[in-house]
Amino acid sequence: VHLADFPNYQEIPCHKLLNQQMDMVRAVCNTGLSLRNQLNIRIRQPLLEATIAGSELSFLKNYEALILEELNLKRLHVKDDLEAFAEAKIQLNFKKLGHKLGPKIKALKKLTEQNDWSIDHHKNLQIGQFTLLDSEYNLSYYPTKQNQILDKIADYQAVLSLNNELNQDLIEEGYARDLVRLIQLLRKEQDLLITQSIKLTIATANQELIKAIEKFVSYIKEQTLAQALKLVSSFDQTFKEAQINQQKLAIKIEING
């Protein structure tokens, strides 16, 4: 046993800018995952693209690979023209402001309707002669285009817009990713070593699944350590029945050699 003093956190260098940027990356990923959940799109289903709109966000391109992986996207766009994607609206916290401002609340409400305001880096809202704290208002964004799917990135004046349209290539890749997960779970159930190679037999009558498996056979074999993969039309009790996105199939795993 080697004994050592616990590190002094004050001696560990703090990269303030890096921390701030990673906070933003985390908020972007949380917003994207939340939108996926609202749309009931499973995380293993790839999506074509997302757009982040807001000011001074060009640094996010440095973290593009991370965001693409976390949100399972093919492309990421970063734009500085927030107004082209969303309209900002201020909602007052009347419960707090009514007690604070009294009859002046009517004047503040009228100014709010004019939508002429600014927010400083401390998140204080300046609107006319009034300065509101972060807890005294709520900032919401609404899409400027019909059928646009977006949400505000928490704690930032920025939005994330998600393209949820699925083409056939994306659907097939989603099937392949789901199949890999199923096979990995079956490997675990059979107590296989993570280095143990297998032979796969998959039974399904669903043509979409068959096409996806044939297209991504190399990926499936690589991810599951399968030396062989065979598609069949029927199965027996040695197979494990399952579903992928409500499509039925059965899987049989045999130890290779």
XYZ file of C-alpha atoms in Angstrom:
257
model
C 0.000 0.000 0.000
C 1.350 3.399 -1.001
C 0.370 6.331 1.169
C 0.157 9.888 -0.116
C -1.441 13.147 0.877
C -4.797 13.905 -0.688
C -4.268 16.447 -3.518
C -4.825 20.092 -2.707
C -7.527 21.272 -5.114
C -6.097 24.816 -5.003
C -2.944 23.541 -6.694
C -4.894 22.019 -9.572
C -5.053 24.493 -12.483
C -8.535 25.788 -13.237
C -9.363 26.386 -16.903
C -12.240 28.816 -16.453
C -12.949 29.272 -20.178
C -12.895 25.518 -20.781
C -15.316 24.978 -17.900
C -17.679 27.627 -19.274
C -17.579 26.109 -22.732
C -18.206 22.608 -21.412
C -21.176 23.913 -19.417
C -22.634 25.141 -22.694
C -21.900 21.825 -24.450
C -23.634 19.970 -21.618
C -26.656 22.280 -21.875
C -26.816 21.729 -25.654
C -26.763 17.942 -25.215
C -29.396 18.045 -22.467
C -31.659 20.164 -24.671
C -31.230 17.801 -27.623
C -31.945 14.730 -25.500
C -35.006 16.441 -24.052
C -36.321 17.202 -27.552
C -35.722 13.584 -28.592
C -37.699 12.449 -25.562
C -40.569 14.845 -26.338
C -40.698 13.506 -29.891
C -40.418 9.894 -28.683
C -37.325 9.258 -30.830
C -35.051 6.616 -29.321
C -31.416 7.631 -28.886
C -30.140 4.817 -31.136
C -32.109 6.277 -34.048
C -29.723 8.606 -35.943
C -31.044 12.004 -36.979
C -29.878 14.030 -39.926
C -29.047 17.368 -38.317
C -29.509 19.956 -35.612
C -28.986 23.719 -35.622
C -27.840 25.823 -32.678
C -28.658 29.520 -32.989
C -27.352 32.266 -30.719
C -24.601 34.864 -30.435
C -20.910 34.066 -29.866
C -21.319 30.307 -30.200
C -18.717 29.620 -32.877
C -16.566 27.812 -30.266
C -19.123 24.977 -30.314
C -17.621 23.799 -33.604
C -14.596 22.705 -31.547
C -16.902 20.269 -29.747
C -18.846 19.197 -32.821
C -17.740 15.544 -32.694
C -18.785 15.271 -29.042
C -22.227 16.789 -29.653
C -22.821 14.649 -32.746
C -22.000 11.511 -30.779
C -24.074 12.426 -27.726
C -27.164 13.322 -29.778
C -26.590 10.722 -32.533
C -26.592 13.280 -35.347
C -25.034 13.363 -38.790
C -24.554 17.135 -39.036
C -24.433 20.140 -36.727
C -24.947 23.769 -37.768
C -24.068 26.750 -35.579
C -25.729 30.039 -36.545
C -25.535 33.527 -35.058
C -28.884 34.772 -36.412
C -31.145 33.709 -33.551
C -34.014 35.871 -34.812
C -34.212 33.772 -38.000
C -35.110 30.724 -35.928
C -37.003 31.957 -32.885
C -38.860 34.915 -31.445
C -38.016 35.774 -27.843
C -40.760 36.625 -25.362
C -40.443 37.883 -21.796
C -42.870 36.545 -19.196
C -42.990 38.470 -15.933
C -43.087 36.852 -12.501
C -46.070 38.839 -11.259
C -46.016 37.156 -7.853
C -42.595 38.638 -7.079
C -42.846 41.844 -9.076
C -46.299 42.788 -7.818
C -44.985 42.979 -4.260
C -41.800 44.770 -5.376
C -43.223 47.346 -7.800
C -46.819 47.781 -6.725
C -48.765 49.988 -9.203
C -45.660 50.393 -11.397
C -46.250 46.836 -12.619
C -48.711 48.184 -15.221
C -46.020 50.340 -16.823
C -43.611 47.405 -16.846
C -46.197 45.168 -18.482
C -46.750 47.735 -21.239
C -42.998 47.956 -21.879
C -42.798 44.166 -22.029
C -45.418 44.077 -24.774
C -43.196 46.358 -26.887
C -40.513 43.633 -26.742
C -37.705 46.177 -26.318
C -35.294 44.827 -23.695
C -31.781 43.511 -23.116
C -30.128 40.974 -20.807
C -26.645 41.498 -19.373
C -24.052 38.820 -18.559
C -25.407 38.612 -14.990
C -28.816 37.644 -16.493
C -30.392 40.899 -15.309
C -33.141 42.149 -17.608
C -33.101 45.837 -18.555
C -36.460 47.040 -19.829
C -37.053 50.791 -19.901
C -36.229 52.190 -16.470
C -36.679 48.800 -14.828
C -33.974 46.267 -14.001
C -35.239 42.770 -13.213
C -33.346 39.932 -11.590
C -33.129 36.500 -13.155
C -35.801 35.161 -10.800
C -38.273 37.938 -11.707
C -38.823 36.992 -15.345
C -38.762 34.040 -17.696
C -37.332 34.089 -21.213
C -39.085 31.866 -23.762
C -38.481 31.283 -27.463
C -41.078 30.455 -30.102
C -40.356 29.097 -33.602
C -40.517 31.615 -36.430
C -41.243 28.886 -38.995
C -44.169 26.490 -39.081
C -43.417 22.880 -38.050
C -40.002 23.901 -36.713
C -38.986 21.886 -33.657
C -36.832 23.794 -31.195
C -36.280 24.484 -27.542
C -34.403 27.046 -25.478
C -30.980 25.963 -24.261
C -31.223 26.315 -20.486
C -29.505 29.389 -18.993
C -28.464 30.725 -22.422
C -29.929 33.086 -25.011
C -29.819 30.358 -27.624
C -32.019 27.643 -29.099
C -31.507 24.197 -30.549
C -33.568 23.185 -33.558
C -33.848 19.483 -34.375
C -34.578 17.988 -37.787
C -36.640 14.886 -36.990
C -37.370 13.819 -40.575
C -36.196 10.251 -41.183
C -35.081 8.966 -44.571
C -34.616 5.291 -45.363
C -30.866 5.345 -44.699
C -31.390 6.741 -41.196
C -34.150 4.239 -40.420
C -31.982 1.318 -41.514
C -29.032 2.531 -39.459
C -31.349 2.851 -36.459
C -32.411 -0.777 -36.901
C -28.766 -1.859 -37.074
C -27.878 0.015 -33.873
C -30.876 -1.471 -32.048
C -29.902 -4.939 -33.240
C -26.370 -4.497 -31.918
C -27.775 -3.547 -28.518
C -30.024 -6.634 -28.488
C -27.126 -8.913 -29.349
C -24.945 -7.329 -26.663
C -27.673 -7.963 -24.091
C -27.920 -11.597 -25.209
C -24.155 -11.979 -24.938
C -24.410 -10.720 -21.365
C -27.287 -13.111 -20.581
C -25.170 -16.017 -21.830
C -22.185 -14.891 -19.722
C -19.909 -14.628 -22.746
C -16.504 -13.052 -22.332
C -16.184 -9.638 -23.937
C -13.405 -11.045 -26.157
C -15.305 -14.203 -27.152
C -16.261 -14.396 -30.835
C -19.655 -15.755 -31.878
C -21.763 -16.918 -34.797
C -25.097 -15.174 -35.323
C -28.301 -16.490 -36.861
C -31.175 -14.032 -37.219
C -34.690 -14.985 -38.226
C -37.171 -12.388 -39.484
C -39.765 -11.982 -42.201
C -39.653 -8.188 -42.059
C -38.141 -6.837 -45.265
C -37.037 -3.532 -43.692
C -35.048 -5.413 -41.053
C -33.565 -7.766 -43.631
C -32.459 -4.842 -45.797
C -30.934 -3.039 -42.802
C -29.034 -6.141 -41.659
C -27.677 -6.786 -45.140
C -26.605 -3.160 -45.495
C -24.899 -2.939 -42.087
C -23.684 -6.526 -41.771
C -20.032 -5.482 -41.360
C -20.911 -2.981 -38.628
C -23.078 -5.522 -36.779
C -20.388 -8.199 -36.916
C -17.666 -5.804 -35.799
C -19.664 -4.439 -32.846
C -20.753 -7.877 -31.595
C -17.561 -9.879 -32.357
C -19.502 -12.086 -34.768
C -17.389 -14.088 -37.195
C -20.483 -15.071 -39.182
C -24.026 -13.760 -39.580
C -26.767 -15.740 -41.303
C -30.315 -14.655 -42.098
C -33.058 -17.316 -42.012
C -36.833 -17.278 -42.365
C -37.791 -19.644 -39.514
C -36.572 -20.414 -36.004
C -36.916 -22.899 -33.132
C -36.665 -22.853 -29.333
C -32.913 -22.230 -29.460
C -33.598 -18.687 -30.668
C -34.431 -15.688 -28.491
C -37.466 -13.745 -29.730
C -37.323 -9.943 -29.653
C -38.618 -6.757 -31.287
C -36.983 -3.712 -32.825
C -39.315 -0.755 -33.138
C -42.275 -3.181 -33.106
C -40.689 -5.356 -35.821
C -40.368 -9.030 -34.811
C -37.201 -11.111 -35.064
C -35.420 -13.970 -33.318
C -31.690 -14.249 -32.561
C -29.470 -17.247 -31.976
C -25.938 -16.912 -30.638
C -23.396 -19.715 -30.895
C -19.840 -19.645 -29.605
C -17.453 -19.568 -32.520
C -15.258 -22.681 -32.824
